[in-house]
Amino acid sequence: MKRVITYGTFDLLHSGHINILRRAKEQGDYLIVAISTDEFNALKGKKAYYTFEQRKMILEAIRYVDLVIPENTWEQKIEDVQKYDVDVFVMGDDWEGKFDFLKEYCEVVYLPRTVGISTTKIKKDLKEVAGKK
Ligand code: C2G
C-alpha cells in the first residue's frame, strides 16, 4: 500500500484541484489530504470562502481522497509523513523545491499546475460579473 500526501487550502474547489488530487492518487494507492485550517490560512494570508469543516466535507466526497487531516502549521509535514507512513509527498509545481527537505523521509513530487484556473481568478471573475449587473 503506497501512501501519498498533499497539502492545500482547496477553497472553491475547481478543476485544478481535481487534477492535482487525481494525479497525486496516481502516485500510489492511498491519498491523504491535509487541508489548511482557517487559523493556518490566516497565517498564509488567505481567507477561504468555505470554512475548514465545509472544505473537509467536500474533499472527503472526492473519489481520489482517502483521508482528510487538518494542516495547522508549516512545521507538521515531517511528523505527518512519519505518523501516516507516507511514501510520496505531492504538491503543485508553484511549490517547486520548497519542500525538498522531505526527501530524507519520502519521495517528493511536484506536478505541473493546471493553467488558467485558480480560486483567486474565480473570486475576481465573479466580482466583475456582479459589478456589471
Ligand atoms: N493547484 C494546481 N493548479 C491550479 C491551482 C492549484 O495544481 N490551477 C494545486 C496547487 O499547486 C496545490 C493544490 O492545488 O498543490 C492546492 O492549492 P491551494 O489550495 O492554493 O493550496 P496552497 O495555498 O498552495 O497551500 O503547506 C502547503 C500549503 O498548504 C499549500
Short mmCIF file of N, CA, C and O and ligand atoms in Angstrom, two decimals:
data_model
loop_
_atom_site.label_atom_id
_atom_site.label_comp_id
_atom_site.label_asym_id
_atom_site.label_seq_id
_atom_site.Cartn_x
_atom_site.Cartn_y
_atom_site.Cartn_z
N MET A 1 0.88 -1.19 0.00
CA MET A 1 0.00 0.00 0.00
C MET A 1 0.90 1.23 0.00
O MET A 1 1.58 1.52 0.98
N LYS A 2 0.91 1.91 -1.19
CA LYS A 2 1.76 3.10 -1.32
C LYS A 2 0.91 4.32 -0.90
O LYS A 2 -0.15 4.56 -1.44
N ARG A 3 1.44 5.07 0.11
CA ARG A 3 0.66 6.15 0.70
C ARG A 3 1.21 7.50 0.25
O ARG A 3 2.40 7.74 0.28
N VAL A 4 0.26 8.34 -0.18
CA VAL A 4 0.60 9.65 -0.75
C VAL A 4 -0.02 10.74 0.12
O VAL A 4 -1.10 10.52 0.70
N ILE A 5 0.66 11.88 0.24
CA ILE A 5 0.07 13.02 0.96
C ILE A 5 0.25 14.30 0.17
O ILE A 5 1.24 14.45 -0.57
N THR A 6 -0.74 15.18 0.28
CA THR A 6 -0.64 16.52 -0.32
C THR A 6 -1.31 17.51 0.61
O THR A 6 -2.07 17.10 1.50
N TYR A 7 -0.98 18.79 0.44
CA TYR A 7 -1.44 19.84 1.35
C TYR A 7 -2.05 20.98 0.54
O TYR A 7 -1.63 21.26 -0.58
N GLY A 8 -3.02 21.65 1.17
CA GLY A 8 -3.55 22.84 0.50
C GLY A 8 -4.78 23.40 1.18
O GLY A 8 -5.30 22.83 2.13
N THR A 9 -5.24 24.53 0.68
CA THR A 9 -6.46 25.17 1.19
C THR A 9 -7.70 24.58 0.53
O THR A 9 -8.72 24.33 1.18
N PHE A 10 -7.62 24.32 -0.77
CA PHE A 10 -8.70 23.71 -1.56
C PHE A 10 -10.02 24.46 -1.36
O PHE A 10 -11.07 23.87 -1.09
N ASP A 11 -9.98 25.77 -1.49
CA ASP A 11 -11.20 26.59 -1.38
C ASP A 11 -11.85 26.73 -2.75
O ASP A 11 -11.17 26.73 -3.77
N LEU A 12 -13.21 26.83 -2.76
CA LEU A 12 -13.93 26.99 -4.04
C LEU A 12 -13.38 25.96 -5.04
O LEU A 12 -12.79 26.30 -6.07
N LEU A 13 -13.57 24.72 -4.71
CA LEU A 13 -12.98 23.60 -5.45
C LEU A 13 -13.14 23.76 -6.97
O LEU A 13 -14.21 24.14 -7.44
N HIS A 14 -12.08 23.52 -7.71
CA HIS A 14 -12.11 23.68 -9.16
C HIS A 14 -11.26 22.59 -9.83
O HIS A 14 -10.63 21.78 -9.15
N SER A 15 -11.26 22.61 -11.17
CA SER A 15 -10.62 21.54 -11.94
C SER A 15 -9.11 21.44 -11.67
O SER A 15 -8.53 20.36 -11.74
N GLY A 16 -8.50 22.54 -11.29
CA GLY A 16 -7.06 22.49 -10.96
C GLY A 16 -6.83 21.65 -9.72
O GLY A 16 -5.90 20.86 -9.64
N HIS A 17 -7.74 21.79 -8.76
CA HIS A 17 -7.63 20.97 -7.53
C HIS A 17 -7.87 19.49 -7.86
O HIS A 17 -7.11 18.63 -7.41
N ILE A 18 -8.90 19.25 -8.66
CA ILE A 18 -9.22 17.85 -9.02
C ILE A 18 -8.06 17.22 -9.79
O ILE A 18 -7.66 16.07 -9.53
N ASN A 19 -7.45 18.00 -10.68
CA ASN A 19 -6.31 17.48 -11.45
C ASN A 19 -5.15 17.08 -10.55
O ASN A 19 -4.54 16.02 -10.73
N ILE A 20 -4.86 17.88 -9.54
CA ILE A 20 -3.72 17.55 -8.67
C ILE A 20 -4.08 16.37 -7.77
O ILE A 20 -3.25 15.49 -7.55
N LEU A 21 -5.33 16.29 -7.35
CA LEU A 21 -5.75 15.18 -6.48
C LEU A 21 -5.73 13.87 -7.26
O LEU A 21 -5.26 12.85 -6.76
N ARG A 22 -6.19 13.93 -8.51
CA ARG A 22 -6.20 12.71 -9.34
C ARG A 22 -4.77 12.22 -9.58
O ARG A 22 -4.44 11.06 -9.38
N ARG A 23 -3.90 13.16 -9.95
CA ARG A 23 -2.51 12.77 -10.25
C ARG A 23 -1.75 12.36 -8.99
O ARG A 23 -0.91 11.46 -9.02
N ALA A 24 -2.12 12.99 -7.86
CA ALA A 24 -1.48 12.58 -6.58
C ALA A 24 -1.87 11.14 -6.27
O ALA A 24 -1.01 10.31 -5.93
N LYS A 25 -3.14 10.83 -6.45
CA LYS A 25 -3.59 9.45 -6.17
C LYS A 25 -2.89 8.45 -7.08
O LYS A 25 -2.58 7.33 -6.68
N GLU A 26 -2.65 8.88 -8.34
CA GLU A 26 -1.97 8.00 -9.32
C GLU A 26 -0.55 7.65 -8.88
O GLU A 26 0.02 6.68 -9.34
N GLN A 27 -0.01 8.41 -7.93
CA GLN A 27 1.35 8.13 -7.44
C GLN A 27 1.37 6.94 -6.49
O GLN A 27 2.43 6.46 -6.10
N GLY A 28 0.17 6.50 -6.04
CA GLY A 28 0.13 5.39 -5.06
C GLY A 28 -1.26 4.78 -4.97
O GLY A 28 -2.00 4.74 -5.96
N ASP A 29 -1.59 4.31 -3.74
CA ASP A 29 -2.88 3.62 -3.58
C ASP A 29 -3.80 4.32 -2.57
O ASP A 29 -4.98 4.01 -2.48
N TYR A 30 -3.22 5.20 -1.76
CA TYR A 30 -3.99 5.80 -0.66
C TYR A 30 -3.57 7.27 -0.56
O TYR A 30 -2.37 7.56 -0.44
N LEU A 31 -4.54 8.18 -0.66
CA LEU A 31 -4.21 9.60 -0.67
C LEU A 31 -4.73 10.31 0.57
O LEU A 31 -5.95 10.25 0.86
N ILE A 32 -3.81 10.92 1.28
CA ILE A 32 -4.15 11.76 2.44
C ILE A 32 -4.05 13.22 1.99
O ILE A 32 -3.07 13.61 1.35
N VAL A 33 -5.07 14.01 2.32
CA VAL A 33 -5.04 15.44 2.01
C VAL A 33 -5.08 16.22 3.32
O VAL A 33 -6.00 16.03 4.12
N ALA A 34 -4.06 17.04 3.53
CA ALA A 34 -4.01 17.91 4.72
C ALA A 34 -4.55 19.27 4.31
O ALA A 34 -3.93 19.97 3.49
N ILE A 35 -5.73 19.61 4.83
CA ILE A 35 -6.38 20.87 4.46
C ILE A 35 -6.04 21.93 5.50
O ILE A 35 -6.17 21.71 6.70
N SER A 36 -5.65 23.11 4.98
CA SER A 36 -5.30 24.22 5.86
C SER A 36 -6.51 24.63 6.70
O SER A 36 -7.58 24.89 6.16
N THR A 37 -6.33 24.70 8.01
CA THR A 37 -7.41 25.19 8.89
C THR A 37 -7.61 26.68 8.62
O THR A 37 -6.77 27.33 7.99
N ASP A 38 -8.71 27.22 9.13
CA ASP A 38 -8.97 28.66 8.94
C ASP A 38 -7.88 29.48 9.62
O ASP A 38 -7.43 30.50 9.08
N GLU A 39 -7.41 29.00 10.78
CA GLU A 39 -6.36 29.72 11.51
C GLU A 39 -5.05 29.68 10.71
O GLU A 39 -4.35 30.68 10.58
N PHE A 40 -4.72 28.52 10.13
CA PHE A 40 -3.47 28.43 9.35
C PHE A 40 -3.57 29.26 8.07
O PHE A 40 -2.61 29.90 7.65
N ASN A 41 -4.76 29.29 7.48
CA ASN A 41 -4.95 30.14 6.30
C ASN A 41 -4.63 31.59 6.63
O ASN A 41 -4.00 32.30 5.84
N ALA A 42 -5.04 32.02 7.82
CA ALA A 42 -4.76 33.41 8.24
C ALA A 42 -3.23 33.62 8.25
O ALA A 42 -2.72 34.63 7.78
N LEU A 43 -2.50 32.59 8.71
CA LEU A 43 -1.03 32.67 8.71
C LEU A 43 -0.49 32.76 7.28
O LEU A 43 0.52 33.40 7.01
N LYS A 44 -1.21 32.09 6.34
CA LYS A 44 -0.78 32.11 4.93
C LYS A 44 -1.27 33.38 4.24
O LYS A 44 -1.07 33.58 3.05
N GLY A 45 -2.01 34.22 5.00
CA GLY A 45 -2.54 35.45 4.42
C GLY A 45 -3.71 35.18 3.51
O GLY A 45 -4.00 35.93 2.58
N LYS A 46 -4.40 34.06 3.75
CA LYS A 46 -5.56 33.68 2.92
C LYS A 46 -6.82 33.67 3.79
O LYS A 46 -6.78 33.32 4.96
N LYS A 47 -7.95 34.05 3.18
CA LYS A 47 -9.25 33.91 3.86
C LYS A 47 -10.11 33.07 2.94
O LYS A 47 -10.55 33.53 1.88
N ALA A 48 -10.33 31.82 3.32
CA ALA A 48 -11.12 30.93 2.46
C ALA A 48 -12.59 31.32 2.52
O ALA A 48 -13.09 31.80 3.54
N TYR A 49 -13.30 31.09 1.42
CA TYR A 49 -14.75 31.35 1.41
C TYR A 49 -15.44 30.30 2.27
O TYR A 49 -16.30 30.60 3.10
N TYR A 50 -15.04 29.01 2.06
CA TYR A 50 -15.61 27.92 2.85
C TYR A 50 -14.79 27.71 4.12
O TYR A 50 -13.56 27.79 4.09
N THR A 51 -15.49 27.34 5.19
CA THR A 51 -14.79 27.04 6.45
C THR A 51 -14.01 25.72 6.30
O THR A 51 -14.23 24.95 5.35
N PHE A 52 -13.15 25.46 7.28
CA PHE A 52 -12.39 24.21 7.27
C PHE A 52 -13.35 23.02 7.20
O PHE A 52 -13.19 22.10 6.40
N GLU A 53 -14.40 23.01 8.03
CA GLU A 53 -15.35 21.89 8.06
C GLU A 53 -16.00 21.67 6.70
O GLU A 53 -16.16 20.54 6.24
N GLN A 54 -16.38 22.79 6.04
CA GLN A 54 -17.02 22.67 4.71
C GLN A 54 -16.03 22.12 3.69
O GLN A 54 -16.34 21.21 2.92
N ARG A 55 -14.80 22.66 3.71
CA ARG A 55 -13.78 22.20 2.75
C ARG A 55 -13.42 20.74 3.02
O ARG A 55 -13.22 19.95 2.09
N LYS A 56 -13.43 20.34 4.29
CA LYS A 56 -13.13 18.93 4.65
C LYS A 56 -14.22 18.00 4.11
O LYS A 56 -13.93 16.99 3.47
N MET A 57 -15.46 18.40 4.28
CA MET A 57 -16.60 17.58 3.81
C MET A 57 -16.55 17.41 2.29
O MET A 57 -16.74 16.31 1.75
N ILE A 58 -16.22 18.52 1.60
CA ILE A 58 -16.16 18.48 0.13
C ILE A 58 -15.04 17.56 -0.33
O ILE A 58 -15.22 16.69 -1.18
N LEU A 59 -13.88 17.70 0.28
CA LEU A 59 -12.73 16.86 -0.13
C LEU A 59 -12.99 15.38 0.16
O LEU A 59 -12.64 14.50 -0.63
N GLU A 60 -13.69 15.11 1.27
CA GLU A 60 -13.97 13.70 1.64
C GLU A 60 -14.91 13.04 0.64
O GLU A 60 -14.99 11.83 0.57
N ALA A 61 -15.60 13.87 -0.17
CA ALA A 61 -16.56 13.32 -1.15
C ALA A 61 -15.90 13.00 -2.48
O ALA A 61 -16.55 12.47 -3.39
N ILE A 62 -14.61 13.31 -2.58
CA ILE A 62 -13.91 13.11 -3.86
C ILE A 62 -13.33 11.69 -3.92
O ILE A 62 -12.70 11.23 -2.97
N ARG A 63 -13.56 11.03 -5.05
CA ARG A 63 -13.19 9.60 -5.16
C ARG A 63 -11.70 9.37 -4.95
O ARG A 63 -11.30 8.30 -4.47
N TYR A 64 -10.85 10.36 -5.25
CA TYR A 64 -9.39 10.14 -5.15
C TYR A 64 -8.89 10.24 -3.71
O TYR A 64 -7.77 9.83 -3.40
N VAL A 65 -9.71 10.83 -2.83
CA VAL A 65 -9.27 11.17 -1.48
C VAL A 65 -9.67 10.07 -0.49
O VAL A 65 -10.85 9.70 -0.41
N ASP A 66 -8.69 9.57 0.29
CA ASP A 66 -8.98 8.51 1.26
C ASP A 66 -9.06 9.01 2.69
O ASP A 66 -9.74 8.45 3.52
N LEU A 67 -8.31 10.09 2.97
CA LEU A 67 -8.33 10.64 4.34
C LEU A 67 -8.04 12.14 4.27
O LEU A 67 -7.16 12.57 3.53
N VAL A 68 -8.79 12.90 5.06
CA VAL A 68 -8.54 14.35 5.17
C VAL A 68 -8.11 14.65 6.60
O VAL A 68 -8.76 14.21 7.55
N ILE A 69 -6.97 15.35 6.74
CA ILE A 69 -6.49 15.74 8.07
C ILE A 69 -6.28 17.26 8.05
O ILE A 69 -6.16 17.86 6.98
N PRO A 70 -6.22 17.90 9.24
CA PRO A 70 -6.01 19.35 9.27
C PRO A 70 -4.54 19.71 9.09
O PRO A 70 -3.65 19.01 9.58
N GLU A 71 -4.31 20.81 8.38
CA GLU A 71 -2.97 21.40 8.32
C GLU A 71 -2.99 22.63 9.22
O GLU A 71 -3.66 23.62 8.91
N ASN A 72 -2.30 22.54 10.35
CA ASN A 72 -2.29 23.63 11.34
C ASN A 72 -1.04 24.49 11.28
O ASN A 72 -1.08 25.65 11.69
N THR A 73 0.07 23.88 10.82
CA THR A 73 1.34 24.64 10.83
C THR A 73 2.18 24.28 9.60
O THR A 73 1.98 23.25 8.97
N TRP A 74 3.19 25.16 9.33
CA TRP A 74 4.16 24.82 8.27
C TRP A 74 5.03 23.65 8.69
O TRP A 74 5.55 22.91 7.87
N GLU A 75 5.19 23.47 10.00
CA GLU A 75 6.20 22.53 10.51
C GLU A 75 5.71 21.08 10.67
O GLU A 75 6.48 20.22 11.07
N GLN A 76 4.45 20.81 10.35
CA GLN A 76 3.94 19.47 10.68
C GLN A 76 4.26 18.40 9.63
O GLN A 76 3.94 17.22 9.84
N LYS A 77 4.82 18.77 8.50
CA LYS A 77 4.94 17.82 7.38
C LYS A 77 5.80 16.59 7.72
O LYS A 77 5.41 15.47 7.44
N ILE A 78 6.96 16.81 8.36
CA ILE A 78 7.83 15.66 8.68
C ILE A 78 7.09 14.71 9.63
O ILE A 78 7.04 13.50 9.40
N GLU A 79 6.44 15.31 10.62
CA GLU A 79 5.68 14.49 11.59
C GLU A 79 4.56 13.72 10.89
O GLU A 79 4.35 12.53 11.12
N ASP A 80 3.87 14.41 9.97
CA ASP A 80 2.77 13.75 9.22
C ASP A 80 3.31 12.58 8.39
O ASP A 80 2.73 11.49 8.38
N VAL A 81 4.42 12.83 7.69
CA VAL A 81 4.99 11.78 6.82
C VAL A 81 5.34 10.55 7.66
O VAL A 81 5.06 9.41 7.26
N GLN A 82 5.86 10.79 8.86
CA GLN A 82 6.23 9.65 9.73
C GLN A 82 4.98 9.01 10.34
O GLN A 82 4.81 7.79 10.29
N LYS A 83 4.08 9.87 10.83
CA LYS A 83 2.88 9.37 11.54
C LYS A 83 1.99 8.53 10.61
O LYS A 83 1.45 7.50 11.00
N TYR A 84 1.86 9.00 9.35
CA TYR A 84 0.96 8.30 8.42
C TYR A 84 1.72 7.36 7.47
O TYR A 84 1.16 6.87 6.50
N ASP A 85 3.03 7.18 7.76
CA ASP A 85 3.82 6.21 6.99
C ASP A 85 3.75 6.51 5.48
O ASP A 85 3.48 5.64 4.65
N VAL A 86 3.97 7.78 5.16
CA VAL A 86 3.81 8.28 3.79
C VAL A 86 5.03 7.91 2.92
O VAL A 86 6.16 8.02 3.37
N ASP A 87 4.73 7.47 1.68
CA ASP A 87 5.80 7.13 0.72
C ASP A 87 6.09 8.28 -0.24
O ASP A 87 7.21 8.45 -0.71
N VAL A 88 5.03 9.04 -0.59
CA VAL A 88 5.18 10.10 -1.60
C VAL A 88 4.49 11.38 -1.14
O VAL A 88 3.33 11.34 -0.71
N PHE A 89 5.22 12.50 -1.24
CA PHE A 89 4.67 13.83 -0.95
C PHE A 89 4.48 14.52 -2.29
O PHE A 89 5.42 14.57 -3.10
N VAL A 90 3.29 15.03 -2.54
CA VAL A 90 2.98 15.66 -3.84
C VAL A 90 2.50 17.10 -3.63
O VAL A 90 1.71 17.36 -2.72
N MET A 91 3.00 18.02 -4.47
CA MET A 91 2.48 19.39 -4.49
C MET A 91 2.53 19.89 -5.92
O MET A 91 3.28 19.39 -6.76
N GLY A 92 1.72 20.92 -6.20
CA GLY A 92 1.81 21.58 -7.50
C GLY A 92 3.16 22.29 -7.62
O GLY A 92 3.76 22.67 -6.62
N ASP A 93 3.59 22.48 -8.87
CA ASP A 93 4.97 22.99 -9.07
C ASP A 93 5.12 24.48 -8.76
O ASP A 93 6.23 25.02 -8.87
N ASP A 94 4.05 25.15 -8.34
CA ASP A 94 4.25 26.52 -7.81
C ASP A 94 5.05 26.42 -6.50
O ASP A 94 5.60 27.42 -6.04
N TRP A 95 5.13 25.24 -5.94
CA TRP A 95 5.90 25.00 -4.72
C TRP A 95 7.24 24.32 -5.01
O TRP A 95 7.93 23.89 -4.08
N GLU A 96 7.60 24.23 -6.29
CA GLU A 96 8.83 23.52 -6.71
C GLU A 96 10.00 23.84 -5.78
O GLU A 96 10.31 25.01 -5.53
N GLY A 97 10.60 22.80 -5.20
CA GLY A 97 11.80 22.99 -4.39
C GLY A 97 11.56 23.36 -2.94
O GLY A 97 12.41 23.18 -2.07
N LYS A 98 10.36 23.89 -2.65
CA LYS A 98 10.11 24.41 -1.30
C LYS A 98 10.07 23.32 -0.23
O LYS A 98 10.23 23.59 0.95
N PHE A 99 9.80 22.10 -0.62
CA PHE A 99 9.65 21.03 0.38
C PHE A 99 10.66 19.91 0.17
O PHE A 99 10.45 18.77 0.56
N ASP A 100 11.80 20.25 -0.46
CA ASP A 100 12.82 19.23 -0.75
C ASP A 100 13.42 18.64 0.53
O ASP A 100 13.98 17.55 0.51
N PHE A 101 13.26 19.34 1.66
CA PHE A 101 13.77 18.78 2.93
C PHE A 101 13.07 17.46 3.27
O PHE A 101 13.57 16.65 4.05
N LEU A 102 11.91 17.23 2.63
CA LEU A 102 11.18 15.98 2.93
C LEU A 102 11.81 14.76 2.22
O LEU A 102 11.46 13.62 2.53
N LYS A 103 12.77 15.04 1.29
CA LYS A 103 13.37 13.93 0.52
C LYS A 103 14.08 12.92 1.42
O LYS A 103 14.29 11.78 1.04
N GLU A 104 14.43 13.35 2.64
CA GLU A 104 15.05 12.43 3.63
C GLU A 104 14.02 11.39 4.10
O GLU A 104 14.38 10.33 4.58
N TYR A 105 12.75 11.73 3.96
CA TYR A 105 11.71 10.92 4.60
C TYR A 105 10.81 10.19 3.59
O TYR A 105 10.20 9.18 3.90
N CYS A 106 10.70 10.77 2.38
CA CYS A 106 9.79 10.18 1.38
C CYS A 106 10.14 10.76 0.00
O CYS A 106 10.95 11.68 -0.11
N GLU A 107 9.50 10.20 -1.03
CA GLU A 107 9.65 10.75 -2.38
C GLU A 107 8.95 12.11 -2.40
O GLU A 107 7.90 12.27 -1.73
N VAL A 108 9.51 13.09 -3.11
CA VAL A 108 8.90 14.42 -3.23
C VAL A 108 8.62 14.67 -4.70
O VAL A 108 9.53 14.65 -5.52
N VAL A 109 7.34 14.88 -5.04
CA VAL A 109 6.93 15.04 -6.44
C VAL A 109 6.19 16.37 -6.61
O VAL A 109 5.23 16.63 -5.88
N TYR A 110 6.68 17.19 -7.54
CA TYR A 110 5.98 18.45 -7.87
C TYR A 110 5.34 18.26 -9.24
O TYR A 110 6.03 17.86 -10.19
N LEU A 111 4.05 18.51 -9.32
CA LEU A 111 3.32 18.26 -10.57
C LEU A 111 2.90 19.59 -11.20
O LEU A 111 2.57 20.53 -10.46
N PRO A 112 2.90 19.68 -12.52
CA PRO A 112 2.52 20.95 -13.17
C PRO A 112 1.14 21.42 -12.72
O PRO A 112 0.20 20.65 -12.66
N ARG A 113 1.05 22.70 -12.42
CA ARG A 113 -0.25 23.30 -12.08
C ARG A 113 -1.15 23.31 -13.31
O ARG A 113 -0.67 23.29 -14.44
N THR A 114 -2.45 23.32 -13.07
CA THR A 114 -3.40 23.47 -14.18
C THR A 114 -3.48 24.95 -14.54
O THR A 114 -3.81 25.78 -13.68
N VAL A 115 -3.17 25.26 -15.78
CA VAL A 115 -3.10 26.66 -16.21
C VAL A 115 -4.52 27.24 -16.37
O VAL A 115 -5.46 26.53 -16.75
N GLY A 116 -4.67 28.53 -15.99
CA GLY A 116 -5.90 29.26 -16.30
C GLY A 116 -7.00 29.18 -15.27
O GLY A 116 -8.08 29.74 -15.47
N ILE A 117 -6.77 28.47 -14.18
CA ILE A 117 -7.81 28.40 -13.15
C ILE A 117 -7.16 28.54 -11.77
O ILE A 117 -6.07 28.05 -11.54
N SER A 118 -7.83 29.32 -10.92
CA SER A 118 -7.39 29.44 -9.52
C SER A 118 -8.54 30.02 -8.72
O SER A 118 -9.47 30.63 -9.29
N THR A 119 -8.49 29.81 -7.44
CA THR A 119 -9.55 30.34 -6.57
C THR A 119 -9.57 31.86 -6.67
O THR A 119 -10.62 32.49 -6.74
N THR A 120 -8.37 32.45 -6.76
CA THR A 120 -8.27 33.92 -6.87
C THR A 120 -8.96 34.40 -8.14
O THR A 120 -9.74 35.36 -8.13
N LYS A 121 -8.75 33.66 -9.25
CA LYS A 121 -9.36 34.05 -10.54
C LYS A 121 -10.88 33.93 -10.45
O LYS A 121 -11.61 34.81 -10.91
N ILE A 122 -11.35 32.89 -9.82
CA ILE A 122 -12.80 32.69 -9.68
C ILE A 122 -13.41 33.88 -8.94
O ILE A 122 -14.39 34.49 -9.37
N LYS A 123 -12.77 34.24 -7.81
CA LYS A 123 -13.29 35.36 -7.00
C LYS A 123 -13.29 36.64 -7.82
O LYS A 123 -14.26 37.40 -7.82
N LYS A 124 -12.22 36.87 -8.58
CA LYS A 124 -12.08 38.10 -9.38
C LYS A 124 -13.15 38.14 -10.47
O LYS A 124 -13.87 39.13 -10.63
N ASP A 125 -13.29 37.03 -11.17
CA ASP A 125 -14.28 36.97 -12.27
C ASP A 125 -15.69 37.19 -11.74
O ASP A 125 -16.49 37.90 -12.34
N LEU A 126 -15.99 36.59 -10.59
CA LEU A 126 -17.35 36.73 -10.03
C LEU A 126 -17.61 38.17 -9.61
O LEU A 126 -18.70 38.71 -9.79
N LYS A 127 -16.56 38.81 -9.09
CA LYS A 127 -16.71 40.22 -8.66
C LYS A 127 -17.04 41.08 -9.89
O LYS A 127 -17.92 41.94 -9.86
N GLU A 128 -16.34 40.78 -11.02
CA GLU A 128 -16.57 41.56 -12.26
C GLU A 128 -17.99 41.36 -12.76
O GLU A 128 -18.69 42.30 -13.10
N VAL A 129 -18.45 40.13 -12.73
CA VAL A 129 -19.82 39.83 -13.19
C VAL A 129 -20.82 40.59 -12.31
O VAL A 129 -21.72 41.24 -12.79
N ALA A 130 -20.59 40.50 -11.01
CA ALA A 130 -21.50 41.18 -10.06
C ALA A 130 -21.49 42.69 -10.32
O ALA A 130 -22.53 43.35 -10.31
N GLY A 131 -20.33 43.22 -10.59
CA GLY A 131 -20.19 44.66 -10.83
C GLY A 131 -20.94 45.11 -12.07
O GLY A 131 -21.43 46.23 -12.17
N LYS A 132 -21.13 44.16 -13.05
CA LYS A 132 -21.76 44.55 -14.32
C LYS A 132 -23.28 44.53 -14.23
O LYS A 132 -23.99 45.03 -15.06
N LYS A 133 -23.80 43.90 -13.14
CA LYS A 133 -25.27 43.75 -13.06
C LYS A 133 -25.94 45.10 -12.88
O LYS A 133 -25.44 45.92 -12.15
N1 C2G B 1 -3.19 23.71 -7.90
C1 C2G B 1 -2.96 23.29 -9.21
N2 C2G B 1 -3.46 24.00 -10.24
C2 C2G B 1 -4.19 25.13 -10.01
C3 C2G B 1 -4.44 25.55 -8.69
C4 C2G B 1 -3.93 24.82 -7.64
O1 C2G B 1 -2.30 22.25 -9.43
N3 C2G B 1 -4.66 25.82 -11.08
C5 C2G B 1 -2.62 22.92 -6.81
C6 C2G B 1 -1.59 23.69 -6.00
O2 C2G B 1 -0.32 23.65 -6.67
C7 C2G B 1 -1.57 22.91 -4.69
C8 C2G B 1 -3.03 22.43 -4.57
O3 C2G B 1 -3.63 22.58 -5.89
O4 C2G B 1 -0.70 21.77 -4.80
C9 C2G B 1 -3.82 23.23 -3.56
O5 C2G B 1 -3.71 24.60 -3.93
P1 C2G B 1 -4.18 25.71 -2.83
O6 C2G B 1 -5.48 25.32 -2.28
O7 C2G B 1 -3.97 27.04 -3.45
O8 C2G B 1 -3.11 25.44 -1.69
P2 C2G B 1 -1.89 26.39 -1.24
O9 C2G B 1 -2.38 27.70 -0.78
O10 C2G B 1 -0.88 26.32 -2.33
O11 C2G B 1 -1.41 25.63 0.10
O12 C2G B 1 1.67 23.64 3.07
C10 C2G B 1 1.28 23.82 1.73
C11 C2G B 1 0.16 24.80 1.59
O13 C2G B 1 -0.91 24.48 2.46
C12 C2G B 1 -0.31 24.82 0.14
#
